[in-house]
Amino acid sequence: MRIRTVTMLGLALITVGACSGSAATTAPASASAAAANYKLTLIQGVQGDPFYVTMACGAQAEATKEGVTLTVTGGNKWDATVQKPVIDSVTAAKPDGVMVAPNDSKALLAPLKAMNDAGIKVTFVDTQLDDTSFAQSVISTDNLAGGTLAAKTLAQLIGDKGSVLVVNVDPGISTTDARVKGFTDEMKNHPNIKVLDVQYTHDDATAATTITTATLAAHSDLAGVFATNVQNAEGVATGLKQATNTTVKTIAFDAGPKQIDDLNAGIVQGLIAQDPYGIGVAGVQQTVLGIKGQATTKTIQTQLAAITKDNVNDPTMAKYLYKATCS
């Protein structure tokens, strides 16, 4: 694995190359300007999340460019039992191809394998299954590297000492599991920092607020928090504001509008931002190539960046700021 990092805290940008099979750091060229009017569906990890809204914007832009029809759907919460009926419904509709962010790396194997067996080309975007053998492509951020970057950045912010809290979604999600692993592995290199037990919120911002408040009360040496996604970041920020705590430093994954507001307000000190728009573009490209029977790129890892108050307005960071709408 090749990782190139440009600065650490101020303007950090990671580009990741080949990990398995063939890989690309940016979206490949258009599948075909003369593609038939294929029908594609994007199944978001959860509706309304700025990360997936931005992914849908990229997918729609590329679908328009390719001359294919895109439908966007998803569950209203991050839950495999909620997403399974959505997957089954899409399979019954028989689109030509599907881009999907599975809510669980194991529990959704059977319905997604059934989708593939029905002749629908399946591409994983953002999250994936443990078994990716039938996927046209697996497109995501290098989340392990992102967790590592989060740990290094937070350690620097807290002077390499104190307790830190990790607020995660649920175990069994490929992306956030990798972020936590990258974070905790890197923190082993910082002996004066104690990583508290990982706390899970089920993607509920209110739960993240409660956890943050309780941890502040129980650990007077709490120096930092790592929130692994948008919902957790929002909940942690609320907990810190309610406690009027100005000493705990927070690093969060993702860069939705609310996270940028919290960054500018000094509530969050750093954001590890992904490129969901690029994931959406590449998802459409690879799925169309698969439908056409052409070679696909089996693994694509998109870029990420560390955004701080100092660089948030830098034009090079614009692609990493998530959208609330596509307009």
PDB file of C-alpha atoms in Angstrom, residues 5 35 39 43 76 79-80 90 146 151 166 270 278:
ATOM      1  CA  THR A   5       0.653  12.616   2.989  1.00  0.00           C
ATOM      2  CA  ALA A  35     -24.195   3.893 -23.467  1.00  0.00           C
ATOM      3  CA  LYS A  39     -31.444   1.678 -15.526  1.00  0.00           C
ATOM      4  CA  ILE A  43     -29.072   2.338  -2.489  1.00  0.00           C
ATOM      5  CA  ASN A  76     -34.392   6.004   6.933  1.00  0.00           C
ATOM      6  CA  ASP A  79     -29.958  -0.734  10.197  1.00  0.00           C
ATOM      7  CA  ALA A  80     -29.533  -3.958   8.203  1.00  0.00           C
ATOM      8  CA  VAL A  90     -34.831  -3.016  -5.838  1.00  0.00           C
ATOM      9  CA  GLY A 146      -8.185   7.905   7.760  1.00  0.00           C
ATOM     10  CA  ALA A 151      -5.184   9.595  15.749  1.00  0.00           C
ATOM     11  CA  VAL A 166     -13.972   6.826  20.396  1.00  0.00           C
ATOM     12  CA  GLY A 270     -10.396  18.744  12.750  1.00  0.00           C
ATOM     13  CA  GLY A 278     -16.174  11.074  -6.552  1.00  0.00           C
TER      14      GLY A 278
END
